[in-house]
Amino acid sequence: MRLALFITLFCGLNVNAQQTVGLFQYSQDAYPGYTLFAPANTYTTYLIDNCGDLHYTWNSNYKTGHTIKLLEDGTLLRACSFQNGSIITGGGGGGRIEAIQPDQQIAWAFEYSNDSVRLHHDFSVMPNGNILMIAWEYKTMQEAIDFGRDPITIGGSGLYPEQIIEYNPSTDQIDWIWHAWDHVIQDYDPGKPNYGVVSDHPELFHLNYDPGNTSPDWQHFNAIDYNADLDQIILSSPKWNEIYIIDHSTTTAEAAGHVGGNSGKGGDLLWRWGNPEMYGAGDGTNRILYGQHNVQWINDEFRHGGKIMVYNNGKGKLPVEFSTVDVIAPSILPNGTYEMDVNGRYLPTVQDYVYSAPVPTDFYSHNISGAHMLPNGNIMIAEGSQGHLFEIDSLDNIVWDYRSPVVTDSILEQEEVIPGTQTLNNRVFRATRITYDYAGLSALPLFNQGPIEINPYPSTCVTQLGMDDKEFNSEVLIYPSPAGNYIHVQGEFHGAYEIRNSLGQLLLSGDKTSGQIDVSNLKAGIYYVVIIDESLGSKAFTDFVKQ
């Protein structure tokens, strides 16, 4: 059987006690691919390999609004910080999403920021190409009072309840919308709408919950994900320390009410989890989530498939604050209803899996951050407030460890102290490991540019081809490197050759015993030669550089 797979082999790093940024640790157990991240307060998005070497950047005229996603055609979707004069302000403020093509041109941009609404934090791309986006909507102080909100909990800035919109890039239209404001319960004023007993309505938001200091940013959703099989949306509110599921199968009219859709419950909450005190089914002792981020469903084919993963920041956790990565498995009854226990709390009562550092307080980010499952069962983690990106295996061992050297679009020098002020820092909202076979990479003109940091340490970390367990009987030499128009193959073998790029994509092939191979049509970059022998299998040889 022919085999020619890419792996990155364990390499020796120049370990130095003064190292501050870049690649700290890497082993062959790390999942092969590229890591995509957009440092906070910057205009640039970066794509690095497992050696910490930069292969591509995207540039924008706007600072990041947090979330970025690479599409299968090589387009980068990027949330932008774009206030546009809106009176709505808050952490994670966005207002614009733009689609940057591989040639750095803007394919399209959607702006949603004015005195009534403003995008923020996160978005989710649906299988049909539409995009689910989180937005604040503005309610005046009087509007909130008229709805049943206690006046002493409202400041002059009013209230910013959440909405979810589904944007269609092909028509430049909003196809669907959901408003949290349509799904509230209040027990303050019996003369106002939505009056009732909070504990009798776990499907509704408690209108008079106050996150403190009369903040208008009432719910502060910071994550959204879509499950096509269920046609449901999951959301995260760190101020409420809860995650929620709502029905997407509704029409916009049904989403504004309490009936309709596959669930029959309209736009009401189908499930909520993390802090049952918010719906009168417990107290602080029942709380599990603390300022969480990046909630998502895990791919069905991965470890813990079909369950929910969330970065549990740990902000406000007693007696000490520390972060965890949690996996949760809701209980769904045959009729599609999410199950509760006898106390009226949504199940489960505990997480299925929790990752924390061996010394828990060594792993802590009070805000931002994220984690996602990889195909081999490893977990990619961004300890966001530290700019710390790392990967753990299924036994919770760290197999890849990297710290961003980017500070507000400035690049740190190796051994330079990372500033930790509010405006100067190396924060990273999230980081995504992209597998080598992802279609979107093939459209990018990737080229190894070395480490991002200035004056990096020397390293022997290289990306090479994996080798079959069968060996050839003779030595084969491939030279020169760097190469001009030809490379030469010296040594005897009977079979064929393949030349592949750093993604494993086949560029050239042919039958060869020895001699020279014309590589004049290849662009400058790093390439790999695979020698194929049908009787022995395949053998991969070292890379060569094309000038």
C-alpha positions as a Python dict, from the first residue, in 0.01 Angstrom:
ca = {
    (1, 'M'): (0, 0, 0),
    (2, 'R'): (132, 344, -89),
    (3, 'L'): (174, 581, 200),
    (4, 'A'): (292, 941, 200),
    (5, 'L'): (164, 1129, 503),
    (6, 'F'): (301, 1446, 660),
    (7, 'I'): (404, 1453, 1022),
    (8, 'T'): (617, 1693, 1218),
    (9, 'L'): (885, 1504, 1405),
    (10, 'F'): (996, 1583, 1759),
    (11, 'C'): (1272, 1835, 1746),
    (12, 'G'): (1526, 1980, 1979),
    (13, 'L'): (1453, 2338, 2080),
    (14, 'N'): (1707, 2579, 2217),
    (15, 'V'): (1571, 2584, 2570),
    (16, 'N'): (1663, 2898, 2757),
    (17, 'A'): (1542, 3017, 3096),
    (18, 'Q'): (1487, 3364, 2952),
    (19, 'Q'): (1256, 3257, 2670),
    (20, 'T'): (941, 3467, 2668),
    (21, 'V'): (762, 3401, 2337),
    (22, 'G'): (739, 3159, 2047),
    (23, 'L'): (753, 2780, 2053),
    (24, 'F'): (828, 2635, 2397),
    (25, 'Q'): (745, 2269, 2344),
    (26, 'Y'): (653, 2033, 2065),
    (27, 'S'): (637, 1658, 2014),
    (28, 'Q'): (524, 1429, 1733),
    (29, 'D'): (203, 1365, 1929),
    (30, 'A'): (79, 1715, 1840),
    (31, 'Y'): (-185, 1707, 1569),
    (32, 'P'): (-27, 1808, 1234),
    (33, 'G'): (-156, 2125, 1079),
    (34, 'Y'): (-151, 2503, 1101),
    (35, 'T'): (-270, 2728, 1384),
    (36, 'L'): (-485, 3030, 1298),
    (37, 'F'): (-510, 3323, 1540),
    (38, 'A'): (-578, 3697, 1546),
    (39, 'P'): (-410, 3879, 1836),
    (40, 'A'): (-631, 4131, 2017),
    (41, 'N'): (-615, 4499, 1918),
    (42, 'T'): (-435, 4417, 1593),
    (43, 'Y'): (-504, 4443, 1221),
    (44, 'T'): (-336, 4116, 1125),
    (45, 'T'): (-433, 3748, 1131),
    (46, 'Y'): (-157, 3485, 1147),
    (47, 'L'): (-118, 3125, 1027),
    (48, 'I'): (172, 2932, 1183),
    (49, 'D'): (288, 2572, 1159),
    (50, 'N'): (365, 2344, 1452),
    (51, 'C'): (722, 2474, 1464),
    (52, 'G'): (591, 2824, 1526),
    (53, 'D'): (694, 2935, 1176),
    (54, 'L'): (475, 3185, 996),
    (55, 'H'): (324, 3075, 663),
    (56, 'Y'): (62, 3340, 586),
    (57, 'T'): (-99, 3661, 712),
    (58, 'W'): (-420, 3848, 631),
    (59, 'N'): (-434, 4225, 677),
    (60, 'S'): (-729, 4452, 745),
    (61, 'N'): (-802, 4821, 789),
    (62, 'Y'): (-986, 4739, 1113),
    (63, 'K'): (-876, 4596, 1443),
    (64, 'T'): (-1004, 4250, 1516),
    (65, 'G'): (-1354, 4212, 1659),
    (66, 'H'): (-1243, 3871, 1793),
    (67, 'T'): (-1365, 3574, 1585),
    (68, 'I'): (-1198, 3457, 1262),
    (69, 'K'): (-1280, 3155, 1045),
    (70, 'L'): (-1112, 3014, 733),
    (71, 'L'): (-1362, 2899, 471),
    (72, 'E'): (-1313, 2609, 231),
    (73, 'D'): (-1243, 2844, -62),
    (74, 'G'): (-955, 3010, 125),
    (75, 'T'): (-1156, 3319, 225),
    (76, 'L'): (-1102, 3444, 579),
    (77, 'L'): (-1411, 3565, 764),
    (78, 'R'): (-1305, 3823, 1018),
    (79, 'A'): (-1500, 4012, 1283),
    (80, 'C'): (-1391, 4377, 1298),
    (81, 'S'): (-1407, 4645, 1564),
    (82, 'F'): (-1635, 4898, 1393),
    (83, 'Q'): (-1837, 5128, 1616),
    (84, 'N'): (-1966, 5360, 1341),
    (85, 'G'): (-2088, 5613, 1596),
    (86, 'S'): (-2304, 5361, 1779),
    (87, 'I'): (-2394, 5449, 2137),
    (88, 'I'): (-2365, 5079, 2221),
    (89, 'T'): (-2025, 5004, 2374),
    (90, 'G'): (-1874, 4714, 2562),
    (91, 'G'): (-1601, 4455, 2570),
    (92, 'G'): (-1589, 4252, 2251),
    (93, 'G'): (-1759, 4521, 2046),
    (94, 'G'): (-1760, 4451, 1674),
    (95, 'G'): (-1999, 4591, 1415),
    (96, 'R'): (-1853, 4452, 1093),
    (97, 'I'): (-1768, 4115, 939),
    (98, 'E'): (-1553, 4108, 629),
    (99, 'A'): (-1452, 3831, 391),
    (100, 'I'): (-1085, 3856, 289),
    (101, 'Q'): (-985, 3658, -21),
    (102, 'P'): (-644, 3488, -58),
    (103, 'D'): (-533, 3785, -272),
    (104, 'Q'): (-614, 4014, 27),
    (105, 'Q'): (-911, 4172, -151),
    (106, 'I'): (-1241, 4215, 35),
    (107, 'A'): (-1501, 3987, -126),
    (108, 'W'): (-1780, 4140, 82),
    (109, 'A'): (-1839, 4318, 412),
    (110, 'F'): (-2147, 4333, 633),
    (111, 'E'): (-2182, 4626, 874),
    (112, 'Y'): (-2435, 4617, 1155),
    (113, 'S'): (-2363, 4898, 1396),
    (114, 'N'): (-2578, 5202, 1466),
    (115, 'D'): (-2771, 5355, 1756),
    (116, 'S'): (-3004, 5053, 1768),
    (117, 'V'): (-2778, 4749, 1719),
    (118, 'R'): (-2414, 4640, 1715),
    (119, 'L'): (-2246, 4309, 1637),
    (120, 'H'): (-2007, 4171, 1894),
    (121, 'H'): (-1778, 3881, 1981),
    (122, 'D'): (-1867, 3576, 1775),
    (123, 'F'): (-2033, 3432, 1465),
    (124, 'S'): (-2098, 3081, 1330),
    (125, 'V'): (-2094, 2972, 965),
    (126, 'M'): (-2383, 2743, 869),
    (127, 'P'): (-2361, 2462, 610),
    (128, 'N'): (-2564, 2670, 360),
    (129, 'G'): (-2312, 2956, 382),
    (130, 'N'): (-2530, 3181, 594),
    (131, 'I'): (-2377, 3327, 907),
    (132, 'L'): (-2527, 3344, 1255),
    (133, 'M'): (-2415, 3658, 1438),
    (134, 'I'): (-2453, 3792, 1791),
    (135, 'A'): (-2567, 4154, 1830),
    (136, 'W'): (-2667, 4390, 2108),
    (137, 'E'): (-2990, 4583, 2063),
    (138, 'Y'): (-3056, 4905, 2250),
    (139, 'K'): (-3347, 4956, 2493),
    (140, 'T'): (-3392, 5289, 2665),
    (141, 'M'): (-3429, 5313, 3039),
    (142, 'Q'): (-3802, 5383, 2996),
    (143, 'E'): (-3851, 5089, 2761),
    (144, 'A'): (-3694, 4859, 3019),
    (145, 'I'): (-3910, 4999, 3300),
    (146, 'D'): (-4222, 4961, 3089),
    (147, 'F'): (-4131, 4596, 3038),
    (148, 'G'): (-4104, 4529, 3413),
    (149, 'R'): (-3741, 4605, 3495),
    (150, 'D'): (-3669, 4749, 3841),
    (151, 'P'): (-3563, 5115, 3783),
    (152, 'I'): (-3280, 5101, 4039),
    (153, 'T'): (-3102, 4839, 3825),
    (154, 'I'): (-3098, 5057, 3513),
    (155, 'G'): (-2843, 5326, 3444),
    (156, 'G'): (-2874, 5614, 3204),
    (157, 'S'): (-2736, 5401, 2922),
    (158, 'G'): (-3043, 5180, 2921),
    (159, 'L'): (-3016, 4808, 2855),
    (160, 'Y'): (-2853, 4596, 2581),
    (161, 'P'): (-3042, 4267, 2545),
    (162, 'E'): (-2912, 4022, 2286),
    (163, 'Q'): (-3034, 3928, 1941),
    (164, 'I'): (-2920, 3662, 1696),
    (165, 'I'): (-2936, 3730, 1324),
    (166, 'E'): (-2884, 3496, 1029),
    (167, 'Y'): (-2712, 3685, 750),
    (168, 'N'): (-2714, 3562, 390),
    (169, 'P'): (-2399, 3687, 207),
    (170, 'S'): (-2533, 3589, -135),
    (171, 'T'): (-2834, 3821, -102),
    (172, 'D'): (-2695, 4066, 154),
    (173, 'Q'): (-3012, 4011, 357),
    (174, 'I'): (-3102, 3900, 710),
    (175, 'D'): (-3300, 3577, 669),
    (176, 'W'): (-3386, 3510, 1035),
    (177, 'I'): (-3376, 3689, 1369),
    (178, 'W'): (-3424, 3599, 1735),
    (179, 'H'): (-3457, 3845, 2025),
    (180, 'A'): (-3386, 3762, 2389),
    (181, 'W'): (-3627, 4046, 2472),
    (182, 'D'): (-3915, 3829, 2348),
    (183, 'H'): (-3836, 3563, 2611),
    (184, 'V'): (-3830, 3724, 2954),
    (185, 'I'): (-4011, 3680, 3285),
    (186, 'Q'): (-4029, 3938, 3566),
    (187, 'D'): (-4157, 3921, 3922),
    (188, 'Y'): (-4116, 4291, 4009),
    (189, 'D'): (-4428, 4469, 3883),
    (190, 'P'): (-4759, 4281, 3841),
    (191, 'G'): (-4891, 4572, 3638),
    (192, 'K'): (-4631, 4526, 3365),
    (193, 'P'): (-4601, 4259, 3094),
    (194, 'N'): (-4423, 3927, 3150),
    (195, 'Y'): (-4513, 3908, 3520),
    (196, 'G'): (-4490, 3566, 3681),
    (197, 'V'): (-4292, 3329, 3902),
    (198, 'V'): (-3936, 3298, 3775),
    (199, 'S'): (-3888, 2939, 3894),
    (200, 'D'): (-4198, 2833, 3696),
    (201, 'H'): (-4039, 2950, 3371),
    (202, 'P'): (-3689, 2810, 3316),
    (203, 'E'): (-3747, 2866, 2945),
    (204, 'L'): (-3733, 3246, 2998),
    (205, 'F'): (-3472, 3501, 3108),
    (206, 'H'): (-3520, 3669, 3447),
    (207, 'L'): (-3563, 4034, 3344),
    (208, 'N'): (-3452, 4167, 3682),
    (209, 'Y'): (-3128, 3979, 3709),
    (210, 'D'): (-2862, 4248, 3752),
    (211, 'P'): (-2500, 4154, 3676),
    (212, 'G'): (-2393, 4452, 3886),
    (213, 'N'): (-2329, 4826, 3864),
    (214, 'T'): (-2642, 4881, 3652),
    (215, 'S'): (-2441, 4763, 3352),
    (216, 'P'): (-2638, 4800, 3028),
    (217, 'D'): (-2453, 4494, 2889),
    (218, 'W'): (-2709, 4270, 3053),
    (219, 'Q'): (-2629, 3926, 2906),
    (220, 'H'): (-2303, 3974, 2711),
    (221, 'F'): (-2325, 3668, 2485),
    (222, 'N'): (-1969, 3577, 2383),
    (223, 'A'): (-2007, 3253, 2182),
    (224, 'I'): (-2242, 3095, 1930),
    (225, 'D'): (-2242, 2759, 1751),
    (226, 'Y'): (-2485, 2580, 1522),
    (227, 'N'): (-2582, 2212, 1517),
    (228, 'A'): (-2720, 2122, 1173),
    (229, 'D'): (-2843, 1778, 1280),
    (230, 'L'): (-3056, 1928, 1558),
    (231, 'D'): (-3115, 2262, 1381),
    (232, 'Q'): (-3035, 2428, 1711),
    (233, 'I'): (-2812, 2712, 1831),
    (234, 'I'): (-2599, 2718, 2145),
    (235, 'L'): (-2505, 3043, 2319),
    (236, 'S'): (-2289, 3152, 2611),
    (237, 'S'): (-2353, 3428, 2865),
    (238, 'P'): (-2055, 3478, 3100),
    (239, 'K'): (-2240, 3738, 3307),
    (240, 'W'): (-2510, 3483, 3385),
    (241, 'N'): (-2257, 3197, 3399),
    (242, 'E'): (-2486, 2994, 3176),
    (243, 'I'): (-2501, 2835, 2832),
    (244, 'Y'): (-2828, 2807, 2637),
    (245, 'I'): (-2980, 2615, 2346),
    (246, 'I'): (-3255, 2761, 2127),
    (247, 'D'): (-3447, 2625, 1828),
    (248, 'H'): (-3341, 2752, 1486),
    (249, 'S'): (-3609, 2562, 1292),
    (250, 'T'): (-3861, 2838, 1366),
    (251, 'T'): (-3966, 3118, 1137),
    (252, 'T'): (-3876, 3467, 1256),
    (253, 'A'): (-4238, 3511, 1370),
    (254, 'E'): (-4227, 3182, 1562),
    (255, 'A'): (-3889, 3276, 1714),
    (256, 'A'): (-4060, 3581, 1869),
    (257, 'G'): (-4316, 3361, 2044),
    (258, 'H'): (-4349, 3049, 2256),
    (259, 'V'): (-4479, 2793, 2005),
    (260, 'G'): (-4358, 2659, 1671),
    (261, 'G'): (-4048, 2498, 1528),
    (262, 'N'): (-3933, 2140, 1574),
    (263, 'S'): (-3944, 2182, 1951),
    (264, 'G'): (-4292, 2333, 1953),
    (265, 'K'): (-4153, 2601, 2189),
    (266, 'G'): (-4085, 2884, 1948),
    (267, 'G'): (-3787, 3093, 2054),
    (268, 'D'): (-3791, 2994, 2421),
    (269, 'L'): (-3486, 2834, 2582),
    (270, 'L'): (-3477, 2457, 2525),
    (271, 'W'): (-3189, 2398, 2768),
    (272, 'R'): (-2975, 2605, 3001),
    (273, 'W'): (-2683, 2495, 3212),
    (274, 'G'): (-2413, 2613, 3448),
    (275, 'N'): (-2595, 2822, 3708),
    (276, 'P'): (-2947, 2700, 3803),
    (277, 'E'): (-2984, 2991, 4045),
    (278, 'M'): (-3064, 3202, 3739),
    (279, 'Y'): (-3397, 3025, 3698),
    (280, 'G'): (-3477, 2966, 4065),
    (281, 'A'): (-3369, 2600, 4076),
    (282, 'G'): (-3068, 2627, 4304),
    (283, 'D'): (-2818, 2856, 4472),
    (284, 'G'): (-2450, 2937, 4447),
    (285, 'T'): (-2351, 2588, 4556),
    (286, 'N'): (-2502, 2445, 4236),
    (287, 'R'): (-2305, 2672, 4008),
    (288, 'I'): (-2049, 2509, 3773),
    (289, 'L'): (-1966, 2775, 3509),
    (290, 'Y'): (-1767, 3090, 3585),
    (291, 'G'): (-1744, 3352, 3310),
    (292, 'Q'): (-1716, 3085, 3037),
    (293, 'H'): (-1633, 3128, 2666),
    (294, 'N'): (-1629, 2939, 2332),
    (295, 'V'): (-1915, 2695, 2382),
    (296, 'Q'): (-1957, 2452, 2091),
    (297, 'W'): (-2076, 2107, 1993),
    (298, 'I'): (-1798, 1851, 1938),
    (299, 'N'): (-1784, 1686, 1595),
    (300, 'D'): (-1969, 1352, 1609),
    (301, 'E'): (-1666, 1166, 1474),
    (302, 'F'): (-1425, 1296, 1740),
    (303, 'R'): (-1363, 1194, 2100),
    (304, 'H'): (-1668, 1297, 2308),
    (305, 'G'): (-1854, 1338, 1978),
    (306, 'G'): (-2193, 1508, 2001),
    (307, 'K'): (-2126, 1652, 2345),
    (308, 'I'): (-2065, 2017, 2432),
    (309, 'M'): (-1725, 2173, 2505),
    (310, 'V'): (-1675, 2503, 2683),
    (311, 'Y'): (-1378, 2699, 2816),
    (312, 'N'): (-1471, 2755, 3181),
    (313, 'N'): (-1269, 3065, 3273),
    (314, 'G'): (-1308, 3033, 3649),
    (315, 'K'): (-1358, 3404, 3714),
    (316, 'G'): (-1513, 3440, 4060),
    (317, 'K'): (-1455, 3077, 4155),
    (318, 'L'): (-1388, 3025, 4525),
    (319, 'P'): (-1160, 2977, 4709),
    (320, 'V'): (-920, 3037, 4416),
    (321, 'E'): (-970, 3124, 4050),
    (322, 'F'): (-847, 2885, 3781),
    (323, 'S'): (-961, 2779, 3436),
    (324, 'T'): (-1081, 2442, 3311),
    (325, 'V'): (-1195, 2294, 2980),
    (326, 'D'): (-1527, 2116, 3035),
    (327, 'V'): (-1720, 1861, 2831),
    (328, 'I'): (-2094, 1835, 2901),
    (329, 'A'): (-2347, 1576, 2782),
    (330, 'P'): (-2709, 1700, 2798),
    (331, 'S'): (-2973, 1434, 2840),
    (332, 'I'): (-3224, 1438, 2552),
    (333, 'L'): (-3547, 1242, 2583),
    (334, 'P'): (-3691, 1046, 2286),
    (335, 'N'): (-3932, 1332, 2210),
    (336, 'G'): (-3637, 1575, 2178),
    (337, 'T'): (-3693, 1746, 2514),
    (338, 'Y'): (-3391, 1822, 2730),
    (339, 'E'): (-3427, 1635, 3058),
    (340, 'M'): (-3439, 1788, 3407),
    (341, 'D'): (-3376, 1626, 3745),
    (342, 'V'): (-3628, 1611, 4031),
    (343, 'N'): (-3516, 1956, 4149),
    (344, 'G'): (-3606, 2117, 3818),
    (345, 'R'): (-3244, 2155, 3707),
    (346, 'Y'): (-3138, 2074, 3355),
    (347, 'L'): (-2912, 1769, 3332),
    (348, 'P'): (-2634, 1674, 3363),
    (349, 'T'): (-2547, 1755, 3723),
    (350, 'V'): (-2170, 1726, 3654),
    (351, 'Q'): (-1936, 1745, 3357),
    (352, 'D'): (-1832, 1436, 3160),
    (353, 'Y'): (-1471, 1557, 3142),
    (354, 'V'): (-1271, 1838, 3300),
    (355, 'Y'): (-918, 1946, 3215),
    (356, 'S'): (-722, 2156, 3461),
    (357, 'A'): (-349, 2207, 3509),
    (358, 'P'): (-164, 1978, 3754),
    (359, 'V'): (-134, 2291, 3967),
    (360, 'P'): (-479, 2437, 3889),
    (361, 'T'): (-383, 2802, 3931),
    (362, 'D'): (-110, 2764, 3666),
    (363, 'F'): (-388, 2766, 3405),
    (364, 'Y'): (-611, 3074, 3431),
    (365, 'S'): (-753, 3336, 3198),
    (366, 'H'): (-1013, 3563, 3352),
    (367, 'N'): (-1164, 3649, 3014),
    (368, 'I'): (-1171, 3558, 2639),
    (369, 'S'): (-1010, 3213, 2561),
    (370, 'G'): (-1128, 2893, 2395),
    (371, 'A'): (-1073, 2525, 2327),
    (372, 'H'): (-1172, 2275, 2060),
    (373, 'M'): (-1138, 1902, 2000),
    (374, 'L'): (-902, 1774, 1731),
    (375, 'P'): (-956, 1467, 1511),
    (376, 'N'): (-702, 1256, 1704),
    (377, 'G'): (-863, 1330, 2043),
    (378, 'N'): (-620, 1606, 2140),
    (379, 'I'): (-757, 1941, 2255),
    (380, 'M'): (-634, 2277, 2127),
    (381, 'I'): (-652, 2547, 2397),
    (382, 'A'): (-607, 2924, 2395),
    (383, 'E'): (-542, 3067, 2742),
    (384, 'G'): (-642, 3398, 2598),
    (385, 'S'): (-540, 3665, 2846),
    (386, 'Q'): (-186, 3522, 2845),
    (387, 'G'): (-157, 3482, 2468),
    (388, 'H'): (-78, 3120, 2552),
    (389, 'L'): (-171, 2855, 2294),
    (390, 'F'): (-121, 2488, 2377),
    (391, 'E'): (-239, 2139, 2290),
    (392, 'I'): (-302, 1847, 2522),
    (393, 'D'): (-337, 1480, 2436),
    (394, 'S'): (-607, 1241, 2560),
    (395, 'L'): (-404, 1184, 2880),
    (396, 'D'): (-390, 1561, 2944),
    (397, 'N'): (-20, 1586, 2862),
    (398, 'I'): (94, 1904, 2689),
    (399, 'V'): (227, 1814, 2343),
    (400, 'W'): (254, 2164, 2191),
    (401, 'D'): (316, 2494, 2368),
    (402, 'Y'): (338, 2841, 2212),
    (403, 'R'): (313, 3200, 2331),
    (404, 'S'): (218, 3479, 2093),
    (405, 'P'): (486, 3746, 2037),
    (406, 'V'): (236, 3996, 1890),
    (407, 'V'): (150, 4300, 2103),
    (408, 'T'): (-90, 4550, 1943),
    (409, 'D'): (60, 4488, 1599),
    (410, 'S'): (413, 4518, 1732),
    (411, 'I'): (637, 4212, 1737),
    (412, 'L'): (835, 4128, 2049),
    (413, 'E'): (1197, 4028, 2045),
    (414, 'Q'): (1279, 3689, 2195),
    (415, 'E'): (1348, 3730, 2570),
    (416, 'E'): (1164, 4064, 2575),
    (417, 'V'): (919, 4083, 2865),
    (418, 'I'): (555, 4063, 2756),
    (419, 'P'): (372, 4380, 2866),
    (420, 'G'): (64, 4314, 3071),
    (421, 'T'): (-124, 4642, 3070),
    (422, 'Q'): (-484, 4691, 2959),
    (423, 'T'): (-378, 4836, 2623),
    (424, 'L'): (-45, 4659, 2569),
    (425, 'N'): (-68, 4283, 2589),
    (426, 'N'): (-48, 3971, 2374),
    (427, 'R'): (-406, 3851, 2427),
    (428, 'V'): (-561, 3605, 2183),
    (429, 'F'): (-937, 3554, 2174),
    (430, 'R'): (-913, 3200, 2030),
    (431, 'A'): (-683, 2981, 1823),
    (432, 'T'): (-786, 2717, 1568),
    (433, 'R'): (-578, 2420, 1454),
    (434, 'I'): (-644, 2365, 1083),
    (435, 'T'): (-565, 2020, 946),
    (436, 'Y'): (-337, 1980, 644),
    (437, 'D'): (-617, 1838, 429),
    (438, 'Y'): (-853, 2131, 484),
    (439, 'A'): (-958, 2260, 141),
    (440, 'G'): (-920, 2627, 232),
    (441, 'L'): (-543, 2593, 266),
    (442, 'S'): (-496, 2492, -95),
    (443, 'A'): (-599, 2838, -214),
    (444, 'L'): (-336, 3017, -5),
    (445, 'P'): (17, 3098, -129),
    (446, 'L'): (182, 2948, 177),
    (447, 'F'): (552, 3007, 234),
    (448, 'N'): (766, 2942, 541),
    (449, 'Q'): (878, 3281, 671),
    (450, 'G'): (1031, 3158, 995),
    (451, 'P'): (923, 3252, 1349),
    (452, 'I'): (715, 3564, 1407),
    (453, 'E'): (927, 3690, 1696),
    (454, 'I'): (1237, 3902, 1638),
    (455, 'N'): (1575, 3735, 1698),
    (456, 'P'): (1428, 3387, 1747),
    (457, 'Y'): (1628, 3107, 1901),
    (458, 'P'): (1786, 2859, 1659),
    (459, 'S'): (1576, 2544, 1631),
    (460, 'T'): (1599, 2209, 1459),
    (461, 'C'): (1220, 2185, 1436),
    (462, 'V'): (1131, 2098, 1074),
    (463, 'T'): (823, 1963, 904),
    (464, 'Q'): (906, 1639, 727),
    (465, 'L'): (728, 1352, 560),
    (466, 'G'): (641, 1044, 757),
    (467, 'M'): (817, 726, 646),
    (468, 'D'): (685, 380, 581),
    (469, 'D'): (809, 112, 818),
    (470, 'K'): (985, -69, 529),
    (471, 'E'): (1327, 52, 423),
    (472, 'F'): (1500, 58, 87),
    (473, 'N'): (1815, -147, 45),
    (474, 'S'): (2025, 139, -87),
    (475, 'E'): (2093, 500, -12),
    (476, 'V'): (1918, 759, -223),
    (477, 'L'): (2043, 1118, -227),
    (478, 'I'): (1843, 1420, -347),
    (479, 'Y'): (2030, 1745, -415),
    (480, 'P'): (2089, 2041, -434),
    (481, 'S'): (1902, 2249, -179),
    (482, 'P'): (1837, 2532, -247),
    (483, 'A'): (1753, 2413, -598),
    (484, 'G'): (1725, 2605, -921),
    (485, 'N'): (1546, 2450, -1218),
    (486, 'Y'): (1638, 2090, -1137),
    (487, 'I'): (1693, 1854, -848),
    (488, 'H'): (1906, 1541, -887),
    (489, 'V'): (1826, 1193, -757),
    (490, 'Q'): (2131, 975, -693),
    (491, 'G'): (2103, 606, -606),
    (492, 'E'): (1915, 305, -737),
    (493, 'F'): (1547, 239, -685),
    (494, 'H'): (1275, 107, -913),
    (495, 'G'): (946, 291, -896),
    (496, 'A'): (815, 644, -914),
    (497, 'Y'): (863, 979, -748),
    (498, 'E'): (619, 1238, -615),
    (499, 'I'): (686, 1600, -525),
    (500, 'R'): (447, 1749, -271),
    (501, 'N'): (408, 2084, -99),
    (502, 'S'): (385, 2144, 277),
    (503, 'L'): (16, 2052, 271),
    (504, 'G'): (86, 1713, 119),
    (505, 'Q'): (-65, 1815, -214),
    (506, 'L'): (78, 1638, -518),
    (507, 'L'): (245, 1879, -760),
    (508, 'L'): (469, 1658, -977),
    (509, 'S'): (508, 1286, -1031),
    (510, 'G'): (672, 1042, -1269),
    (511, 'D'): (861, 717, -1316),
    (512, 'K'): (1225, 741, -1230),
    (513, 'T'): (1521, 526, -1143),
    (514, 'S'): (1773, 807, -1102),
    (515, 'G'): (1868, 1133, -1267),
    (516, 'Q'): (1733, 1486, -1264),
    (517, 'I'): (1379, 1617, -1213),
    (518, 'D'): (1259, 1944, -1363),
    (519, 'V'): (1120, 2170, -1087),
    (520, 'S'): (1140, 2496, -1283),
    (521, 'N'): (762, 2549, -1266),
    (522, 'L'): (751, 2536, -887),
    (523, 'K'): (731, 2862, -696),
    (524, 'A'): (991, 2946, -434),
    (525, 'G'): (924, 2746, -120),
    (526, 'I'): (980, 2419, 62),
    (527, 'Y'): (891, 2088, -110),
    (528, 'Y'): (920, 1716, -37),
    (529, 'V'): (1016, 1419, -251),
    (530, 'V'): (850, 1079, -200),
    (531, 'I'): (997, 771, -365),
    (532, 'I'): (737, 504, -442),
    (533, 'D'): (815, 134, -474),
    (534, 'E'): (513, -89, -527),
    (535, 'S'): (680, -391, -362),
    (536, 'L'): (826, -212, -63),
    (537, 'G'): (580, 68, -3),
    (538, 'S'): (683, 433, 5),
    (539, 'K'): (973, 620, 154),
    (540, 'A'): (987, 994, 215),
    (541, 'F'): (1306, 1191, 184),
    (542, 'T'): (1410, 1521, 330),
    (543, 'D'): (1266, 1845, 204),
    (544, 'F'): (1438, 2071, -44),
    (545, 'V'): (1415, 2445, -93),
    (546, 'K'): (1324, 2588, -434),
    (547, 'Q'): (1478, 2929, -496),
}
